[in-house]
mmCIF file of C-alpha atoms in Angstrom:
data_model
loop_
_atom_site.group_PDB
_atom_site.id
_atom_site.type_symbol
_atom_site.label_atom_id
_atom_site.label_comp_id
_atom_site.label_asym_id
_atom_site.label_seq_id
_atom_site.Cartn_x
_atom_site.Cartn_y
_atom_site.Cartn_z
ATOM 1 C CA MET M 1 -6.430 -22.912 2.528
ATOM 2 C CA VAL M 2 -7.719 -19.450 1.878
ATOM 3 C CA ARG M 3 -9.015 -19.023 -1.623
ATOM 4 C CA CYS M 4 -8.820 -15.502 -2.927
ATOM 5 C CA ASN M 5 -8.530 -13.660 -6.198
ATOM 6 C CA TRP M 6 -4.990 -12.429 -5.608
ATOM 7 C CA GLN M 7 -4.817 -10.566 -8.908
ATOM 8 C CA ALA M 8 -7.893 -8.556 -7.971
ATOM 9 C CA VAL M 9 -6.422 -7.835 -4.541
ATOM 10 C CA LEU M 10 -3.121 -6.731 -6.055
ATOM 11 C CA ARG M 11 -4.900 -4.580 -8.609
ATOM 12 C CA ARG M 12 -6.955 -2.916 -5.871
ATOM 13 C CA THR M 13 -3.868 -2.405 -3.710
ATOM 14 C CA ARG M 14 -1.953 -0.946 -6.628
ATOM 15 C CA TYR M 15 -4.862 1.415 -7.349
ATOM 16 C CA LEU M 16 -5.000 2.553 -3.713
ATOM 17 C CA CYS M 17 -1.243 3.112 -3.703
ATOM 18 C CA TYR M 18 -1.606 5.141 -6.897
ATOM 19 C CA LEU M 19 -4.302 7.329 -5.330
ATOM 20 C CA LEU M 20 -2.201 7.819 -2.205
ATOM 21 C CA MET M 21 0.860 8.781 -4.228
ATOM 22 C CA GLU M 22 -1.229 11.196 -6.270
ATOM 23 C CA HIS M 23 -2.860 12.971 -3.345
ATOM 24 C CA ALA M 24 -0.549 12.622 -0.358
ATOM 25 C CA PRO M 25 3.053 11.731 -1.269
ATOM 26 C CA ALA M 26 4.422 13.194 1.964
ATOM 27 C CA ASP M 27 1.976 11.164 4.066
ATOM 28 C CA VAL M 28 2.839 8.021 2.118
ATOM 29 C CA ALA M 29 6.572 8.576 2.595
ATOM 30 C CA ASP M 30 6.067 9.126 6.327
ATOM 31 C CA ALA M 31 3.830 6.074 6.650
ATOM 32 C CA SER M 32 6.263 3.857 4.743
ATOM 33 C CA ARG M 33 9.101 5.124 6.928
ATOM 34 C CA LYS M 34 7.142 4.293 10.091
ATOM 35 C CA PHE M 35 6.196 0.904 8.659
ATOM 36 C CA ARG M 36 9.862 0.122 7.979
ATOM 37 C CA GLU M 37 10.789 1.170 11.511
ATOM 38 C CA VAL M 38 8.085 -1.072 12.989
ATOM 39 C CA THR M 39 8.968 -4.079 10.842
ATOM 40 C CA GLY M 40 12.697 -3.522 11.244
#
């Protein structure tokens, strides 16, 4: 079992997503599109 502070991880991820959306919305949209293509 991996023990981790999931709330802290989620908070950090949410913060990073917020920064990305603030500074590079086009890049984020392109990256999410590519991610969806890769994951199907």
